[in-house]
Amino acid sequence: MSGTGSERPPVGIGRERQFEVYVGGARGVHPRVPVSFERLEEAARKAMSPEGYAYVAGGAGTEEAIRRNRAAFERWRIVPRMLRDVSVRDTAVDVLGTPLASPFVLCPIGVLEMAHGDADVAVARAAAAEGIPFVFSNQASRPMEESARAMGDAPRWFQLYWSTSNDLVASFVGRAERCGCSAIVLTLDTTMLGWRVRDLDLAYLPFLRGKGIAQYTSDPVFLEALQETLKQAPPPSGRITLAALGTLWELAGSYPGPRLASLRSGLARAAVRRFVETYSRPSLSWDDLAFLRERTSLPILLKGILHPADAVAAIEHGMDGIVVSNHGGRQVDGSIATMDALPAIVEAVAGRVPVLLDSGVRSGADVFRALALGASAVGLGRPYVWGLAAGGEEGVREVIRNLRADFDLTLGLAGCASVSRIGLDSVDRVG
Ligand SMILES: Cc1cc2nc3c(=O)[nH]c(=O)nc-3n(C[C@H](O)[C@H](O)[C@H](O)COP(=O)(O)O)c2cc1C
């Protein structure tokens, strides 16, 4: 151990964070949320409803893809190098003109209100404070304008689902531009929801309760179309049960404005119906991308790419980046792990556009390993949702700080003074 005492401030976010935690402990102050991923998830589970926890934790089918994502990280072993002066380390990177204090972004995650009442706005504040970009979800619980206001000038991107209405797509993109988003992330892997057994067993889908549709209910194009739906809306059918009334009440509470007014007007129910009709376009194909390319000059990243030929096609269609993702194992059970897909995609892309990766990132070592295989940065998903559930905005800040610290220390201890020093020779594949 180095002989640095409290008289000399530690250098770098890793040592600063360790120092903060250990000195806090000496004063009887413990981290606000658990540092270990397993304990963090457990703290979040206790803070959430069974439905909310199942929605975030769950994956498709047998959840084999969730397990495989982790196993694929663990097959790559970091091989540390010595005597390379790592006293000062640079963890910052730039992706498509967006500055990242450390090489990760916060993934787009829908329905954050299931984790905490402050939802996206709490995450936006935490991300801005820590210098990590936040990718606003198409299925956010708060309109993107609210999250943007909470971030000042801090970097943010917008994630888009391509709906059945091109006018709505254009409207979302226009709003994202006005919100200061510096890239559009088009998610391709969720043209239909995967077979999610935990949610099916609970017979619970948040969107049908009016949750996670705030981008729609704050959109002028959607609201105009909603008037049509309202005219055609049939009266509630079937037996009126206590559960059905409860759902209606919950639904009305999710719609902007006074609950009773949206209950009387039928707007809340109509919004959900309209959302279900609008949400996705399974017919989407490569030719459709031209529409988006013409609508915005912002860089466009395609999220959900797992095959090298699709990565090449993305570049040929004028896309600016790739996110290798299997949606955290939520869409195709038995899907290839992202760390298994990454090397061939990096090879096919050959440096022409940045390649990001998510699904299973849990530690600084994971960030390091993905970068060693050629990723420009990674996406952090469930861990920050657990931080939000367990500790609100402060919980998210701690999760970000911990990952930044863990990565900074891993970088230095592996013998790299900057991200650019990480290479294929930094890792070894076993098995
Ligand atoms: C609860 C939940 C909601 C999500 N919502 C979205 C979304 O709205 N849009 C999107 O592109 N991806 C969404 N994702 C996928 C994440 O962006 C990311 O790909 C995934 O969480 C990575 O896996 P990990 O959390 O296991 O690391 C969601 C993931 C979770 C867990």
Short mmCIF file of C-alpha atoms in Angstrom, two decimals, residues 81-305:
data_model
loop_
_atom_site.label_atom_id
_atom_site.label_comp_id
_atom_site.label_asym_id
_atom_site.label_seq_id
_atom_site.Cartn_x
_atom_site.Cartn_y
_atom_site.Cartn_z
CA ARG A 81 1.01 -4.70 -16.38
CA MET A 82 3.49 -3.27 -13.85
CA LEU A 83 5.83 -0.28 -13.40
CA ARG A 84 4.05 2.05 -15.78
CA ASP A 85 3.56 5.24 -13.69
CA VAL A 86 -0.18 5.31 -13.17
CA SER A 87 -0.10 8.08 -10.56
CA VAL A 88 -2.27 10.30 -12.76
CA ARG A 89 -5.03 8.64 -14.77
CA ASP A 90 -7.31 10.00 -17.44
CA THR A 91 -10.69 8.25 -17.62
CA ALA A 92 -12.42 10.76 -19.89
CA VAL A 93 -13.51 9.97 -23.44
CA ASP A 94 -15.47 11.69 -26.16
CA VAL A 95 -18.11 9.84 -28.15
CA LEU A 96 -19.57 11.58 -31.21
CA GLY A 97 -18.72 14.97 -29.73
CA THR A 98 -20.30 14.18 -26.35
CA PRO A 99 -17.88 14.39 -23.40
CA LEU A 100 -17.99 11.48 -20.90
CA ALA A 101 -16.17 11.90 -17.56
CA SER A 102 -15.72 8.11 -17.60
CA PRO A 103 -16.40 5.80 -20.54
CA PHE A 104 -20.04 5.07 -19.82
CA VAL A 105 -23.49 6.55 -20.34
CA LEU A 106 -26.73 5.88 -18.46
CA CYS A 107 -28.83 3.59 -20.65
CA PRO A 108 -32.36 4.56 -21.60
CA ILE A 109 -34.65 2.89 -19.07
CA GLY A 110 -38.41 3.20 -19.26
CA VAL A 111 -40.93 3.55 -16.42
CA LEU A 112 -38.45 4.80 -13.82
CA GLU A 113 -41.42 5.85 -11.65
CA MET A 114 -41.58 2.19 -10.61
CA ALA A 115 -38.23 2.74 -8.88
CA HIS A 116 -38.79 6.20 -7.40
CA GLY A 117 -41.34 9.03 -7.52
CA ASP A 118 -38.76 11.51 -8.88
CA ALA A 119 -38.02 9.05 -11.69
CA ASP A 120 -36.16 10.46 -14.73
CA VAL A 121 -35.67 13.89 -13.17
CA ALA A 122 -33.68 12.42 -10.27
CA VAL A 123 -31.52 10.46 -12.70
CA ALA A 124 -31.05 13.55 -14.90
CA ARG A 125 -29.80 15.58 -11.92
CA ALA A 126 -27.47 12.81 -10.79
CA ALA A 127 -26.03 12.29 -14.27
CA ALA A 128 -25.45 16.02 -14.74
CA ALA A 129 -23.72 16.33 -11.37
CA GLU A 130 -21.37 13.45 -12.20
CA GLY A 131 -20.60 14.36 -15.83
CA ILE A 132 -22.12 11.19 -17.27
CA PRO A 133 -24.58 11.50 -20.18
CA PHE A 134 -28.14 10.32 -19.61
CA VAL A 135 -30.01 8.76 -22.51
CA PHE A 136 -33.66 9.83 -22.13
CA SER A 137 -35.98 6.89 -22.75
CA ASN A 138 -38.82 6.95 -25.25
CA GLN A 139 -40.79 5.28 -22.43
CA ALA A 140 -39.81 7.76 -19.73
CA SER A 141 -42.02 8.59 -16.79
CA ARG A 142 -41.35 12.30 -17.22
CA PRO A 143 -41.36 14.37 -20.41
CA MET A 144 -37.88 14.88 -21.84
CA GLU A 145 -38.24 18.66 -21.36
CA GLU A 146 -38.40 18.18 -17.57
CA SER A 147 -35.30 15.99 -17.52
CA ALA A 148 -33.47 18.42 -19.80
CA ARG A 149 -34.29 21.35 -17.51
CA ALA A 150 -32.84 19.42 -14.59
CA MET A 151 -29.53 18.95 -16.41
CA GLY A 152 -28.42 22.49 -17.29
CA ASP A 153 -25.81 22.19 -20.03
CA ALA A 154 -24.81 18.63 -19.12
CA PRO A 155 -24.73 16.07 -21.96
CA ARG A 156 -27.82 14.03 -22.84
CA TRP A 157 -29.03 11.84 -25.72
CA PHE A 158 -32.52 10.72 -26.70
CA GLN A 159 -33.59 7.12 -27.33
CA LEU A 160 -36.30 6.60 -29.89
CA TYR A 161 -38.74 3.77 -30.54
CA TRP A 162 -40.12 3.96 -34.05
CA SER A 163 -43.88 4.12 -33.70
CA THR A 164 -46.60 3.54 -36.29
CA SER A 165 -46.72 7.31 -36.90
CA ASN A 166 -43.83 8.97 -38.72
CA ASP A 167 -45.25 12.33 -37.65
CA LEU A 168 -44.81 11.27 -34.02
CA VAL A 169 -41.27 10.06 -34.74
CA ALA A 170 -40.44 13.44 -36.28
CA SER A 171 -42.05 15.25 -33.36
CA PHE A 172 -40.04 13.29 -30.76
CA VAL A 173 -36.82 13.95 -32.66
CA GLY A 174 -37.59 17.67 -32.97
CA ARG A 175 -38.28 17.87 -29.24
CA ALA A 176 -35.04 16.01 -28.48
CA GLU A 177 -33.11 18.53 -30.58
CA ARG A 178 -34.74 21.43 -28.74
CA CYS A 179 -33.92 19.69 -25.43
CA GLY A 180 -30.22 19.85 -26.27
CA CYS A 181 -29.78 16.13 -26.95
CA SER A 182 -26.57 15.61 -28.89
CA ALA A 183 -27.44 12.20 -30.38
CA ILE A 184 -30.43 9.99 -31.20
CA VAL A 185 -30.30 6.34 -30.18
CA LEU A 186 -32.75 4.31 -32.24
CA THR A 187 -33.59 1.07 -30.44
CA LEU A 188 -34.31 -1.73 -32.90
CA ASP A 189 -34.78 -4.78 -30.70
CA THR A 190 -38.19 -4.02 -29.20
CA THR A 191 -40.57 -4.00 -32.15
CA MET A 192 -42.59 -6.30 -29.88
CA LEU A 193 -42.17 -6.96 -26.17
CA GLY A 194 -40.20 -10.09 -25.36
CA TRP A 195 -41.85 -13.02 -23.52
CA ARG A 196 -41.25 -11.79 -19.98
CA VAL A 197 -42.35 -14.48 -17.61
CA ARG A 198 -42.09 -12.54 -14.36
CA ASP A 199 -44.43 -9.84 -15.69
CA LEU A 200 -46.74 -12.45 -17.23
CA ASP A 201 -47.01 -14.31 -13.92
CA LEU A 202 -47.98 -11.07 -12.20
CA ALA A 203 -50.22 -10.15 -15.18
CA TYR A 204 -48.69 -6.68 -14.98
CA LEU A 205 -47.62 -4.31 -17.73
CA PRO A 206 -46.92 -0.76 -16.51
CA PHE A 207 -47.92 0.93 -19.76
CA LEU A 208 -51.49 -0.33 -19.42
CA ARG A 209 -51.61 1.55 -16.10
CA GLY A 210 -50.59 4.76 -17.85
CA LYS A 211 -46.98 4.51 -16.62
CA GLY A 212 -44.01 5.17 -18.88
CA ILE A 213 -45.93 7.09 -21.54
CA ALA A 214 -45.01 10.66 -20.54
CA GLN A 215 -43.20 11.39 -23.83
CA TYR A 216 -46.50 10.66 -25.59
CA THR A 217 -48.90 12.51 -23.30
CA SER A 218 -46.68 15.60 -23.55
CA ASP A 219 -46.47 15.52 -27.33
CA PRO A 220 -48.61 17.80 -29.56
CA VAL A 221 -48.83 15.21 -32.39
CA PHE A 222 -49.92 12.46 -29.98
CA LEU A 223 -52.41 14.74 -28.22
CA GLU A 224 -54.02 15.72 -31.50
CA ALA A 225 -54.39 12.08 -32.52
CA LEU A 226 -55.77 11.35 -29.06
CA GLN A 227 -58.85 13.43 -29.82
CA GLU A 228 -59.72 10.92 -32.56
CA THR A 229 -59.31 8.02 -30.16
CA LEU A 230 -61.45 9.81 -27.60
CA LYS A 231 -64.30 10.13 -30.09
CA GLN A 232 -64.13 6.43 -30.92
CA ALA A 233 -63.51 5.22 -27.36
CA PRO A 234 -66.01 2.54 -26.37
CA PRO A 235 -67.36 2.67 -22.80
CA PRO A 236 -65.54 0.34 -20.40
CA SER A 237 -66.72 -3.21 -21.08
CA GLY A 238 -66.76 -6.36 -18.98
CA ARG A 239 -67.59 -6.82 -15.32
CA ILE A 240 -66.67 -3.84 -13.16
CA THR A 241 -64.44 -5.27 -10.46
CA LEU A 242 -62.66 -3.56 -7.60
CA ALA A 243 -59.34 -4.29 -9.37
CA ALA A 244 -60.60 -2.66 -12.58
CA LEU A 245 -61.65 0.45 -10.67
CA GLY A 246 -58.26 0.54 -8.95
CA THR A 247 -56.51 0.35 -12.32
CA LEU A 248 -58.68 3.19 -13.66
CA TRP A 249 -57.79 5.31 -10.64
CA GLU A 250 -54.07 4.54 -11.05
CA LEU A 251 -54.29 5.28 -14.75
CA ALA A 252 -55.96 8.64 -14.19
CA GLY A 253 -53.24 9.50 -11.68
CA SER A 254 -50.56 8.95 -14.29
CA TYR A 255 -52.14 11.35 -16.78
CA PRO A 256 -51.00 15.00 -16.58
CA GLY A 257 -53.39 17.31 -14.73
CA PRO A 258 -55.96 16.65 -12.01
CA ARG A 259 -56.86 12.99 -11.57
CA LEU A 260 -60.62 13.50 -11.43
CA ALA A 261 -60.62 15.61 -14.59
CA SER A 262 -58.80 12.97 -16.65
CA LEU A 263 -61.07 10.29 -15.19
CA ARG A 264 -64.19 12.24 -16.24
CA SER A 265 -62.86 13.23 -19.68
CA GLY A 266 -61.79 9.66 -20.46
CA LEU A 267 -58.43 11.06 -21.61
CA ALA A 268 -56.29 8.82 -19.43
CA ARG A 269 -57.93 5.64 -20.76
CA ALA A 270 -57.88 6.91 -24.32
CA ALA A 271 -54.16 7.78 -24.01
CA VAL A 272 -53.32 4.19 -23.10
CA ARG A 273 -55.43 2.87 -25.99
CA ARG A 274 -53.75 5.27 -28.39
CA PHE A 275 -50.33 4.36 -27.02
CA VAL A 276 -50.96 0.66 -27.56
CA GLU A 277 -52.00 1.35 -31.16
CA THR A 278 -48.99 3.60 -31.74
CA TYR A 279 -46.13 2.06 -29.79
CA SER A 280 -44.18 0.01 -32.26
CA ARG A 281 -43.75 -0.85 -35.88
CA PRO A 282 -42.67 -4.47 -36.37
CA SER A 283 -42.56 -3.86 -40.14
CA LEU A 284 -39.62 -1.45 -39.74
CA SER A 285 -36.84 -2.17 -42.22
CA TRP A 286 -33.53 -0.69 -43.35
CA ASP A 287 -35.15 1.56 -45.97
CA ASP A 288 -37.11 3.38 -43.26
CA LEU A 289 -33.89 4.78 -41.81
CA ALA A 290 -33.69 7.36 -44.62
CA PHE A 291 -36.70 9.14 -43.09
CA LEU A 292 -34.86 9.62 -39.80
CA ARG A 293 -31.59 10.50 -41.50
CA GLU A 294 -33.37 13.32 -43.37
CA ARG A 295 -35.11 14.59 -40.23
CA THR A 296 -32.04 15.29 -38.13
CA SER A 297 -28.44 16.29 -38.44
CA LEU A 298 -27.70 14.79 -35.01
CA PRO A 299 -25.61 11.62 -34.94
CA ILE A 300 -27.82 8.50 -34.96
CA LEU A 301 -26.78 5.32 -33.14
CA LEU A 302 -28.53 1.99 -33.72
CA LYS A 303 -29.12 0.10 -30.46
CA GLY A 304 -29.67 -3.64 -30.40
CA ILE A 305 -27.11 -4.66 -33.04
#
